[in-house]
């Protein structure tokens, strides 16, 4: 019985050891010229079909790969791709230029890519694009789509044709210790792009490229970025958003302990100047150091390249609850803080705490359009945010034409009479003011058209928002506004 117990234990230990699949065993050649694509796919097929944890090992050397897709789902939920060598894309950009991705993982779970260098050989395509010729769009170097529980660590991405790393439709992804390098004038070479994904962390990485260091696309939720050095590049950008009418929003984003060196932007939120139901909310930018950054803090809701498909339109993306905390350093331009928010849906709930930005050893400037928020601590440049003052009237934008169409002319008269006589009694609560501001945006979203102004009257503390003395006789348009207030639980 004792011997059987020992043997059983021995078998159990062997099963716990990860299987290793050396790509050399499948025909890969580390000479930098032999096509090793089939060998890598064969190693993947073995690991994917195994029920035991597996490692695909890429030893030192230079391995040439065409575009390659590692597809799931796999039986195996613990595959490590360990790279000690360098993977080389074709030097002729046309070979993979329209492939979308060079190295692509799809529908996988529990995959780790560790170490190594990925050389995208993108400079030829960059030159083509800058010459104005008809060029392929370019391939992303490393892409994950519809995948879960992914780790990318210790990886270096060089000279991607297009975006270096893309996370699309994924959940639970950790990117750590990554280095991204490309020329500062390389077009469309974002370092890391995240979209339609949740629970993503980007840690302890250094990114220098020709576009955004990190770009955050629609449908991103619960993203944590920490201890990242960015430069050259276009900064950390939420957006561009709102190109499409129906688009999921971005929420719960934290970017902290970030150093920007000579970048075009620092912390940026960008949306198209066109209708959209998208949103950005609950964002924290914390502990950022700016070193000669052209636009350290910027919200641009009038993005419209070449004024095509959006001239004269207002962004429908609703931006709220964005905090800038402990942002220090130097601006390369006089205006270091620029909030250019939507005229239709102003930014609300912006908070600036301990922000100090200088330009040529002097206080920098700030510019605001349609931006409501508060400040605390040392603020330099001086804030231009519109304070959501509770001793003021709260404006409710309405569409008088649509109200007239949907109700009757009497409702317009009620609005007009009420607007000229009412006042707002409200406690000095920033939180409640922000809620009220959001309510107004909801009303605006519902009642589009030519906007007039009316005023809401608050009664006693603990009471609902009510319109008085016209409450009982309110026209349907009034009741519609009141319903929005009720749904948002707006109480004093």
Short mmCIF file of C-alpha atoms in Angstrom, two decimals:
data_model
loop_
_atom_site.label_atom_id
_atom_site.label_comp_id
_atom_site.label_asym_id
_atom_site.label_seq_id
_atom_site.Cartn_x
_atom_site.Cartn_y
_atom_site.Cartn_z
CA UNK A 1 0.00 0.00 0.00
CA UNK A 2 2.88 2.34 0.81
CA UNK A 3 4.45 1.80 -2.63
CA UNK A 4 1.14 2.46 -4.39
CA UNK A 5 0.76 5.69 -2.47
CA UNK A 6 4.22 6.89 -3.52
CA UNK A 7 3.60 6.06 -7.19
CA UNK A 8 0.25 7.81 -7.15
CA UNK A 9 1.89 10.88 -5.65
CA UNK A 10 4.62 10.76 -8.29
CA UNK A 11 2.07 10.66 -11.10
CA UNK A 12 0.22 13.61 -9.58
CA UNK A 13 3.40 15.70 -9.48
CA UNK A 14 4.16 14.93 -13.12
CA UNK A 15 0.67 16.01 -14.13
CA UNK A 16 1.16 19.35 -12.36
CA UNK A 17 4.25 20.16 -14.44
CA UNK A 18 3.38 22.28 -17.49
CA UNK A 19 3.87 20.74 -20.88
CA UNK A 20 6.43 22.58 -22.99
CA UNK A 21 6.20 22.99 -26.75
CA UNK A 22 9.45 24.36 -28.18
CA UNK A 23 8.73 25.90 -31.57
CA UNK A 24 12.02 24.47 -32.84
CA UNK A 25 10.52 21.00 -32.42
CA UNK A 26 7.78 21.97 -34.87
CA UNK A 27 10.16 23.24 -37.55
CA UNK A 28 10.71 26.89 -36.65
CA UNK A 29 14.09 28.32 -37.66
CA UNK A 30 15.80 31.11 -35.66
CA UNK A 31 17.57 32.52 -38.73
CA UNK A 32 15.35 35.56 -39.32
CA UNK A 33 14.39 34.54 -42.86
CA UNK A 34 12.74 31.11 -42.84
CA UNK A 35 8.96 31.35 -42.53
CA UNK A 36 8.12 29.86 -39.12
CA UNK A 37 4.39 30.61 -39.20
CA UNK A 38 3.27 26.98 -39.62
CA UNK A 39 5.57 25.83 -36.82
CA UNK A 40 4.08 28.35 -34.39
CA UNK A 41 0.55 27.31 -35.37
CA UNK A 42 1.40 23.64 -34.86
CA UNK A 43 2.76 24.36 -31.38
CA UNK A 44 -0.41 26.33 -30.61
CA UNK A 45 -2.66 23.49 -31.79
CA UNK A 46 -0.96 21.08 -29.39
CA UNK A 47 -1.15 23.46 -26.44
CA UNK A 48 -4.74 24.46 -27.20
CA UNK A 49 -5.99 20.88 -27.33
CA UNK A 50 -4.18 19.80 -24.15
CA UNK A 51 -5.97 19.55 -20.81
CA UNK A 52 -2.74 20.32 -18.94
CA UNK A 53 -1.09 23.73 -18.45
CA UNK A 54 1.21 24.32 -21.41
CA UNK A 55 4.09 26.57 -22.39
CA UNK A 56 4.88 27.45 -25.98
CA UNK A 57 8.58 28.27 -25.86
CA UNK A 58 10.33 30.57 -28.33
CA UNK A 59 14.09 30.32 -27.67
CA UNK A 60 16.67 33.02 -28.40
CA UNK A 61 16.97 33.81 -32.08
CA UNK A 62 15.11 35.68 -34.81
CA UNK A 63 11.90 34.10 -36.10
CA UNK A 64 10.16 35.34 -39.24
CA UNK A 65 6.35 35.24 -39.14
CA UNK A 66 3.63 36.11 -41.59
CA UNK A 67 0.33 37.20 -40.08
CA UNK A 68 -0.74 34.46 -37.66
CA UNK A 69 -4.01 33.80 -35.81
CA UNK A 70 -4.09 31.76 -32.62
CA UNK A 71 -7.73 30.77 -32.35
CA UNK A 72 -9.79 29.37 -29.51
CA UNK A 73 -11.73 28.29 -27.68
CA UNK A 74 -9.20 25.86 -26.23
CA UNK A 75 -9.56 22.98 -23.80
CA UNK A 76 -6.54 24.49 -22.09
CA UNK A 77 -7.14 27.50 -19.81
CA UNK A 78 -3.48 27.98 -18.90
CA UNK A 79 -1.24 28.60 -21.92
CA UNK A 80 1.98 30.59 -21.59
CA UNK A 81 3.72 31.87 -24.71
CA UNK A 82 7.25 32.49 -23.45
CA UNK A 83 9.42 34.42 -25.86
CA UNK A 84 13.16 34.67 -25.33
CA UNK A 85 13.83 35.64 -28.94
CA UNK A 86 12.64 38.18 -31.49
CA UNK A 87 9.66 37.78 -33.82
CA UNK A 88 10.01 39.54 -37.16
CA UNK A 89 7.23 40.79 -39.41
CA UNK A 90 7.81 40.91 -43.19
CA UNK A 91 9.94 43.86 -44.25
CA UNK A 92 7.61 44.37 -47.23
CA UNK A 93 4.67 46.10 -45.56
CA UNK A 94 2.29 45.05 -48.32
CA UNK A 95 2.43 41.39 -47.25
CA UNK A 96 0.51 41.94 -44.02
CA UNK A 97 -0.61 45.55 -44.54
CA UNK A 98 -4.25 44.61 -45.08
CA UNK A 99 -4.37 41.68 -42.67
CA UNK A 100 -5.66 43.74 -39.76
CA UNK A 101 -3.35 42.03 -37.29
CA UNK A 102 0.10 40.53 -37.43
CA UNK A 103 -0.13 38.34 -34.30
CA UNK A 104 -3.72 37.75 -33.25
CA UNK A 105 -5.38 35.80 -30.42
CA UNK A 106 -9.12 35.23 -30.67
CA UNK A 107 -11.63 33.59 -28.30
CA UNK A 108 -8.99 32.42 -25.83
CA UNK A 109 -9.04 32.16 -22.05
CA UNK A 110 -6.09 32.12 -19.66
CA UNK A 111 -3.30 33.02 -22.11
CA UNK A 112 -0.07 34.71 -21.02
CA UNK A 113 2.41 36.25 -23.45
CA UNK A 114 5.71 36.81 -21.69
CA UNK A 115 8.95 38.49 -22.74
CA UNK A 116 10.51 38.81 -26.13
CA UNK A 117 10.61 41.41 -28.88
CA UNK A 118 8.01 41.90 -31.61
CA UNK A 119 9.47 43.84 -34.54
CA UNK A 120 6.70 45.08 -36.83
CA UNK A 121 9.02 46.57 -39.48
CA UNK A 122 6.55 49.41 -39.92
CA UNK A 123 8.79 52.18 -41.22
CA UNK A 124 8.14 51.36 -44.87
CA UNK A 125 4.40 51.79 -44.40
CA UNK A 126 4.88 55.02 -42.44
CA UNK A 127 6.88 56.44 -45.35
CA UNK A 128 4.18 55.36 -47.78
CA UNK A 129 1.45 57.09 -45.75
CA UNK A 130 3.45 60.27 -45.34
CA UNK A 131 4.08 60.42 -49.08
CA UNK A 132 0.35 60.58 -49.76
CA UNK A 133 0.35 57.41 -51.84
CA UNK A 134 -2.37 54.76 -51.82
CA UNK A 135 -1.21 52.53 -48.97
CA UNK A 136 -2.57 49.63 -46.93
CA UNK A 137 -4.09 50.64 -43.59
CA UNK A 138 -1.49 48.61 -41.71
CA UNK A 139 -1.49 45.73 -39.25
CA UNK A 140 -1.73 45.81 -35.46
CA UNK A 141 1.29 44.04 -34.00
CA UNK A 142 -0.47 42.13 -31.18
CA UNK A 143 -4.23 41.81 -30.87
CA UNK A 144 -6.57 40.05 -28.46
CA UNK A 145 -10.27 39.81 -29.27
CA UNK A 146 -13.17 38.30 -27.32
CA UNK A 147 -10.81 36.80 -24.78
CA UNK A 148 -10.63 36.55 -20.99
CA UNK A 149 -7.97 36.32 -18.29
CA UNK A 150 -5.07 37.53 -20.41
CA UNK A 151 -1.60 38.57 -19.23
CA UNK A 152 0.97 40.42 -21.35
CA UNK A 153 4.23 40.97 -19.48
CA UNK A 154 7.82 41.96 -20.19
CA UNK A 155 7.13 42.39 -23.89
CA UNK A 156 8.80 44.86 -26.25
CA UNK A 157 6.97 46.05 -29.35
CA UNK A 158 9.07 47.82 -31.98
CA UNK A 159 7.97 49.78 -35.03
CA UNK A 160 4.44 48.51 -35.44
CA UNK A 161 2.83 49.21 -38.80
CA UNK A 162 -0.20 50.53 -36.97
CA UNK A 163 -1.36 50.08 -33.35
CA UNK A 164 1.08 48.11 -31.21
CA UNK A 165 -1.33 46.30 -28.86
CA UNK A 166 -5.13 46.10 -29.15
CA UNK A 167 -7.51 44.75 -26.51
CA UNK A 168 -10.98 44.36 -28.04
CA UNK A 169 -14.01 42.75 -26.44
CA UNK A 170 -12.01 41.27 -23.57
CA UNK A 171 -12.44 40.87 -19.83
CA UNK A 172 -9.73 40.68 -17.17
CA UNK A 173 -6.51 41.68 -18.92
CA UNK A 174 -3.23 42.62 -17.23
CA UNK A 175 -0.49 44.38 -19.19
CA UNK A 176 2.69 44.87 -17.18
CA UNK A 177 6.29 45.81 -17.85
CA UNK A 178 5.68 46.46 -21.53
CA UNK A 179 7.92 48.65 -23.67
CA UNK A 180 6.59 50.24 -26.86
CA UNK A 181 8.92 52.03 -29.24
CA UNK A 182 8.29 53.77 -32.56
CA UNK A 183 9.22 57.06 -34.17
CA UNK A 184 7.45 60.14 -32.87
CA UNK A 185 6.17 60.85 -36.39
CA UNK A 186 4.94 57.33 -37.13
CA UNK A 187 1.23 57.63 -38.05
CA UNK A 188 -1.55 55.77 -36.23
CA UNK A 189 0.84 53.79 -34.06
CA UNK A 190 -1.02 53.95 -30.74
CA UNK A 191 0.82 52.09 -28.02
CA UNK A 192 -2.08 50.27 -26.34
CA UNK A 193 -5.68 50.57 -27.50
CA UNK A 194 -8.58 49.28 -25.39
CA UNK A 195 -12.20 49.09 -26.51
CA UNK A 196 -15.37 47.17 -25.60
CA UNK A 197 -13.46 45.66 -22.68
CA UNK A 198 -13.67 45.57 -18.89
CA UNK A 199 -11.34 45.05 -15.95
CA UNK A 200 -8.13 46.02 -17.70
CA UNK A 201 -4.89 47.03 -15.94
CA UNK A 202 -1.82 48.61 -17.54
CA UNK A 203 1.13 48.79 -15.16
CA UNK A 204 4.79 49.81 -15.07
CA UNK A 205 5.26 50.35 -18.80
CA UNK A 206 7.17 52.73 -21.03
CA UNK A 207 5.55 53.88 -24.25
CA UNK A 208 7.04 56.11 -26.94
CA UNK A 209 5.29 56.25 -30.29
CA UNK A 210 3.69 58.47 -32.94
CA UNK A 211 0.13 58.46 -31.65
CA UNK A 212 -1.62 57.95 -28.30
CA UNK A 213 0.43 56.12 -25.70
CA UNK A 214 -2.83 54.64 -24.44
CA UNK A 215 -6.09 55.15 -26.32
CA UNK A 216 -9.38 54.29 -24.65
CA UNK A 217 -12.23 53.49 -26.99
CA UNK A 218 -15.97 53.11 -26.65
CA UNK A 219 -17.27 50.46 -24.28
CA UNK A 220 -14.28 50.51 -21.92
CA UNK A 221 -15.19 49.91 -18.27
CA UNK A 222 -12.99 49.53 -15.19
CA UNK A 223 -9.61 50.46 -16.64
CA UNK A 224 -6.63 51.06 -14.34
CA UNK A 225 -3.41 52.63 -15.68
CA UNK A 226 -0.51 53.17 -13.27
CA UNK A 227 3.19 53.94 -13.36
CA UNK A 228 3.49 54.61 -17.07
CA UNK A 229 6.03 56.81 -18.88
CA UNK A 230 4.65 58.32 -22.09
CA UNK A 231 6.68 60.08 -24.74
CA UNK A 232 6.98 60.77 -27.55
CA UNK A 233 3.32 60.44 -28.42
CA UNK A 234 -0.11 62.00 -28.11
CA UNK A 235 -0.67 61.23 -24.45
CA UNK A 236 -3.37 59.18 -22.75
CA UNK A 237 -6.63 59.70 -24.60
CA UNK A 238 -10.19 58.73 -23.95
CA UNK A 239 -11.50 58.75 -27.50
CA UNK A 240 -12.06 59.71 -30.03
CA UNK A 241 -15.67 58.91 -29.13
CA UNK A 242 -19.01 59.72 -30.68
CA UNK A 243 -18.26 59.08 -34.31
CA UNK A 244 -21.32 56.82 -34.37
CA UNK A 245 -24.77 57.66 -33.05
CA UNK A 246 -25.20 54.42 -31.12
CA UNK A 247 -22.04 53.86 -29.14
CA UNK A 248 -21.38 52.41 -25.66
CA UNK A 249 -19.86 54.74 -23.11
CA UNK A 250 -16.61 54.82 -21.14
CA UNK A 251 -16.67 54.66 -17.35
CA UNK A 252 -14.59 53.94 -14.28
CA UNK A 253 -11.16 54.87 -15.63
CA UNK A 254 -8.15 55.61 -13.41
CA UNK A 255 -4.79 56.86 -14.71
CA UNK A 256 -2.28 57.58 -11.96
CA UNK A 257 1.45 58.11 -11.56
CA UNK A 258 1.98 58.96 -15.22
CA UNK A 259 4.97 60.86 -16.61
CA UNK A 260 4.56 62.67 -19.93
CA UNK A 261 7.72 63.73 -21.75
CA UNK A 262 7.43 66.08 -24.73
CA UNK A 263 4.06 64.71 -25.77
CA UNK A 264 1.45 66.45 -27.89
CA UNK A 265 -1.15 65.93 -25.17
CA UNK A 266 -1.16 64.80 -21.59
CA UNK A 267 -4.58 63.77 -20.28
CA UNK A 268 -7.13 64.06 -23.07
CA UNK A 269 -10.80 63.32 -23.65
CA UNK A 270 -11.86 63.68 -27.27
CA UNK A 271 -15.21 63.33 -29.02
CA UNK A 272 -16.55 64.05 -32.47
CA UNK A 273 -18.72 67.12 -32.95
CA UNK A 274 -21.75 65.13 -34.03
CA UNK A 275 -24.82 63.46 -32.46
CA UNK A 276 -24.15 60.43 -30.27
CA UNK A 277 -25.60 58.70 -27.24
CA UNK A 278 -22.15 57.94 -25.83
CA UNK A 279 -20.79 59.12 -22.50
CA UNK A 280 -17.69 59.41 -20.31
CA UNK A 281 -18.07 59.29 -16.54
CA UNK A 282 -16.21 58.49 -13.34
CA UNK A 283 -12.66 59.24 -14.47
CA UNK A 284 -9.71 59.90 -12.14
CA UNK A 285 -6.47 61.42 -13.42
CA UNK A 286 -4.06 61.44 -10.48
CA UNK A 287 -0.36 62.13 -9.81
CA UNK A 288 0.70 63.13 -13.33
CA UNK A 289 3.98 64.86 -14.17
CA UNK A 290 4.10 66.98 -17.34
CA UNK A 291 7.46 67.74 -18.94
CA UNK A 292 7.13 70.21 -21.83
CA UNK A 293 3.72 68.90 -22.92
CA UNK A 294 1.82 70.88 -25.56
CA UNK A 295 -1.66 70.29 -24.11
CA UNK A 296 -1.33 68.93 -20.57
CA UNK A 297 -5.07 68.81 -19.80
CA UNK A 298 -7.61 68.88 -22.60
CA UNK A 299 -11.22 68.00 -23.31
CA UNK A 300 -12.00 68.45 -26.99
CA UNK A 301 -15.62 67.82 -27.96
CA UNK A 302 -15.37 69.50 -31.33
CA UNK A 303 -13.12 66.95 -33.02
CA UNK A 304 -13.89 66.96 -36.73
CA UNK A 305 -10.96 66.31 -39.06
CA UNK A 306 -11.17 68.48 -42.16
CA UNK A 307 -14.69 69.58 -41.08
CA UNK A 308 -16.19 66.58 -42.84
CA UNK A 309 -19.46 64.95 -41.68
CA UNK A 310 -19.89 67.18 -38.64
CA UNK A 311 -19.50 70.90 -39.40
CA UNK A 312 -21.75 72.98 -37.20
CA UNK A 313 -22.94 70.04 -35.13
CA UNK A 314 -22.57 69.60 -31.38
CA UNK A 315 -21.16 66.51 -29.71
CA UNK A 316 -23.72 64.23 -28.12
CA UNK A 317 -21.17 62.58 -25.82
CA UNK A 318 -21.99 63.42 -22.20
CA UNK A 319 -18.92 63.94 -20.00
CA UNK A 320 -19.34 63.95 -16.22
CA UNK A 321 -17.46 63.35 -12.98
CA UNK A 322 -13.86 63.76 -14.15
CA UNK A 323 -11.25 64.44 -11.45
CA UNK A 324 -7.79 65.94 -12.05
CA UNK A 325 -5.75 65.50 -8.86
CA UNK A 326 -2.10 66.41 -8.30
CA UNK A 327 -1.17 67.33 -11.87
CA UNK A 328 2.20 69.14 -11.96
CA UNK A 329 4.76 70.27 -14.49
CA UNK A 330 5.43 72.37 -17.56
CA UNK A 331 3.41 73.20 -20.64
CA UNK A 332 4.93 73.81 -24.06
CA UNK A 333 2.07 76.21 -24.86
CA UNK A 334 0.56 79.11 -22.97
CA UNK A 335 -2.85 77.44 -22.54
CA UNK A 336 -2.20 74.40 -20.39
CA UNK A 337 -5.80 73.57 -19.49
CA UNK A 338 -8.43 73.55 -22.20
CA UNK A 339 -11.99 72.37 -21.70
CA UNK A 340 -13.89 72.72 -24.98
CA UNK A 341 -17.09 70.90 -24.12
CA UNK A 342 -20.27 70.31 -26.05
CA UNK A 343 -22.58 73.30 -26.31
CA UNK A 344 -25.50 70.90 -26.23
CA UNK A 345 -24.33 68.72 -23.32
CA UNK A 346 -21.88 70.72 -21.18
CA UNK A 347 -19.29 68.83 -19.15
CA UNK A 348 -20.45 68.47 -15.54
CA UNK A 349 -18.85 67.47 -12.28
CA UNK A 350 -15.27 68.31 -13.27
CA UNK A 351 -13.04 68.60 -10.21
CA UNK A 352 -9.53 70.03 -10.15
CA UNK A 353 -7.44 69.48 -7.03
CA UNK A 354 -3.85 70.65 -6.64
CA UNK A 355 -3.05 71.39 -10.26
CA UNK A 356 0.08 73.42 -10.97
CA UNK A 357 1.20 73.92 -14.55
CA UNK A 358 3.63 76.56 -15.78
CA UNK A 359 4.68 77.94 -19.14
CA UNK A 360 8.18 79.42 -19.51
CA UNK A 361 8.49 79.67 -15.72
CA UNK A 362 5.25 81.65 -15.50
CA UNK A 363 1.71 80.57 -14.64
CA UNK A 364 0.06 79.02 -17.68
CA UNK A 365 -3.42 79.88 -18.93
CA UNK A 366 -6.74 78.08 -19.07
CA UNK A 367 -9.66 78.12 -21.49
CA UNK A 368 -13.18 76.83 -20.87
CA UNK A 369 -16.31 76.46 -22.96
CA UNK A 370 -19.42 74.81 -21.52
CA UNK A 371 -17.58 73.25 -18.58
CA UNK A 372 -19.03 73.11 -15.05
CA UNK A 373 -17.02 72.06 -12.03
CA UNK A 374 -15.19 72.87 -8.82
CA UNK A 375 -11.63 73.37 -7.59
CA UNK A 376 -9.70 72.84 -4.37
CA UNK A 377 -6.12 73.25 -3.20
CA UNK A 378 -3.54 75.05 -5.30
CA UNK A 379 -4.86 75.70 -8.81
CA UNK A 380 -2.51 77.09 -11.44
CA UNK A 381 -3.54 78.25 -13.97
CA UNK A 382 -6.55 79.94 -12.41
CA UNK A 383 -9.69 77.94 -12.98
CA UNK A 384 -12.09 78.94 -15.72
CA UNK A 385 -14.67 76.30 -14.78
CA UNK A 386 -18.20 77.48 -14.29
CA UNK A 387 -18.99 76.82 -10.64
CA UNK A 388 -22.30 75.02 -10.18
CA UNK A 389 -23.57 77.70 -7.79
CA UNK A 390 -26.58 76.74 -5.73
CA UNK A 391 -27.62 80.33 -5.08
CA UNK A 392 -28.23 80.78 -8.80
CA UNK A 393 -31.14 79.73 -10.92
CA UNK A 394 -30.67 76.34 -12.53
CA UNK A 395 -31.29 76.51 -16.27
CA UNK A 396 -33.44 73.87 -17.86
CA UNK A 397 -33.06 73.78 -21.63
CA UNK A 398 -36.28 72.99 -23.45
CA UNK A 399 -37.40 72.76 -27.01
CA UNK A 400 -40.26 75.20 -27.27
CA UNK A 401 -41.10 74.15 -30.80
CA UNK A 402 -41.36 70.48 -29.89
CA UNK A 403 -43.25 71.29 -26.70
CA UNK A 404 -45.74 73.25 -28.78
CA UNK A 405 -46.10 70.34 -31.18
CA UNK A 406 -46.53 67.77 -28.42
CA UNK A 407 -48.80 69.78 -26.11
CA UNK A 408 -50.35 73.11 -27.00
CA UNK A 409 -49.61 76.80 -27.10
CA UNK A 410 -50.88 77.23 -23.54
CA UNK A 411 -47.94 75.17 -22.28
CA UNK A 412 -45.58 77.64 -23.94
CA UNK A 413 -47.33 80.49 -22.19
CA UNK A 414 -46.96 78.68 -18.87
CA UNK A 415 -43.26 78.22 -19.50
CA UNK A 416 -42.84 81.85 -20.42
CA UNK A 417 -44.73 83.15 -17.39
CA UNK A 418 -42.90 80.84 -15.03
CA UNK A 419 -39.49 81.73 -16.44
CA UNK A 420 -40.00 85.41 -15.80
CA UNK A 421 -41.10 85.09 -12.17
CA UNK A 422 -39.59 82.04 -10.49
CA UNK A 423 -36.52 81.73 -8.32
CA UNK A 424 -34.56 78.78 -7.03
CA UNK A 425 -34.09 78.11 -3.31
CA UNK A 426 -31.39 75.50 -2.89
CA UNK A 427 -28.87 74.50 -0.24
CA UNK A 428 -25.20 74.96 -0.99
CA UNK A 429 -24.48 71.40 -2.06
CA UNK A 430 -22.12 70.77 -4.95
CA UNK A 431 -23.32 67.19 -5.23
CA UNK A 432 -26.93 68.30 -5.63
CA UNK A 433 -25.94 70.95 -8.11
CA UNK A 434 -24.15 68.31 -10.17
CA UNK A 435 -27.25 66.13 -10.02
CA UNK A 436 -29.35 69.03 -11.19
CA UNK A 437 -26.95 69.67 -14.03
CA UNK A 438 -27.23 66.04 -15.11
CA UNK A 439 -31.00 66.33 -15.01
CA UNK A 440 -30.81 69.28 -17.33
CA UNK A 441 -28.74 67.27 -19.76
CA UNK A 442 -31.37 64.53 -19.65
CA UNK A 443 -34.06 67.06 -20.46
CA UNK A 444 -31.94 68.39 -23.30
CA UNK A 445 -31.47 64.89 -24.65
CA UNK A 446 -35.20 64.32 -24.62
CA UNK A 447 -36.34 67.68 -25.89
CA UNK A 448 -34.11 68.59 -28.81
CA UNK A 449 -34.60 71.66 -30.92
CA UNK A 450 -34.35 75.40 -30.42
CA UNK A 451 -33.69 75.96 -26.76
CA UNK A 452 -35.40 78.49 -24.51
CA UNK A 453 -34.82 78.86 -20.77
CA UNK A 454 -37.16 78.18 -17.86
CA UNK A 455 -36.49 77.88 -14.16
CA UNK A 456 -37.38 75.25 -11.56
CA UNK A 457 -38.42 76.24 -8.06
CA UNK A 458 -37.44 74.21 -5.00
CA UNK A 459 -39.68 74.21 -1.98
CA UNK A 460 -38.85 73.16 1.58
CA UNK A 461 -35.87 70.94 2.51
CA UNK A 462 -36.54 67.21 2.06
CA UNK A 463 -39.20 68.04 -0.53
CA UNK A 464 -39.19 66.94 -4.15
CA UNK A 465 -38.44 69.33 -6.94
CA UNK A 466 -41.77 70.99 -7.66
CA UNK A 467 -42.97 73.76 -9.88
CA UNK A 468 -44.89 76.30 -7.87
CA UNK A 469 -47.35 77.97 -8.00
CA UNK A 470 -48.10 76.36 -11.36
CA UNK A 471 -47.56 72.77 -10.21
CA UNK A 472 -51.19 71.69 -10.27
CA UNK A 473 -51.90 73.36 -13.58
CA UNK A 474 -48.66 72.36 -15.27
CA UNK A 475 -48.89 71.50 -18.92
CA UNK A 476 -47.64 68.10 -20.13
CA UNK A 477 -44.26 69.62 -20.94
CA UNK A 478 -43.81 70.64 -17.31
CA UNK A 479 -44.83 67.20 -16.12
CA UNK A 480 -42.26 65.68 -18.43
CA UNK A 481 -39.51 67.76 -16.82
CA UNK A 482 -40.76 66.84 -13.35
CA UNK A 483 -40.70 63.17 -14.27
CA UNK A 484 -37.02 63.41 -15.19
CA UNK A 485 -36.31 65.01 -11.82
CA UNK A 486 -38.19 62.22 -10.08
CA UNK A 487 -36.35 59.49 -11.96
CA UNK A 488 -33.01 61.02 -11.00
CA UNK A 489 -34.06 61.22 -7.34
CA UNK A 490 -33.30 64.91 -7.17
CA UNK A 491 -34.05 65.96 -3.61
CA UNK A 492 -32.71 68.73 -1.45
#
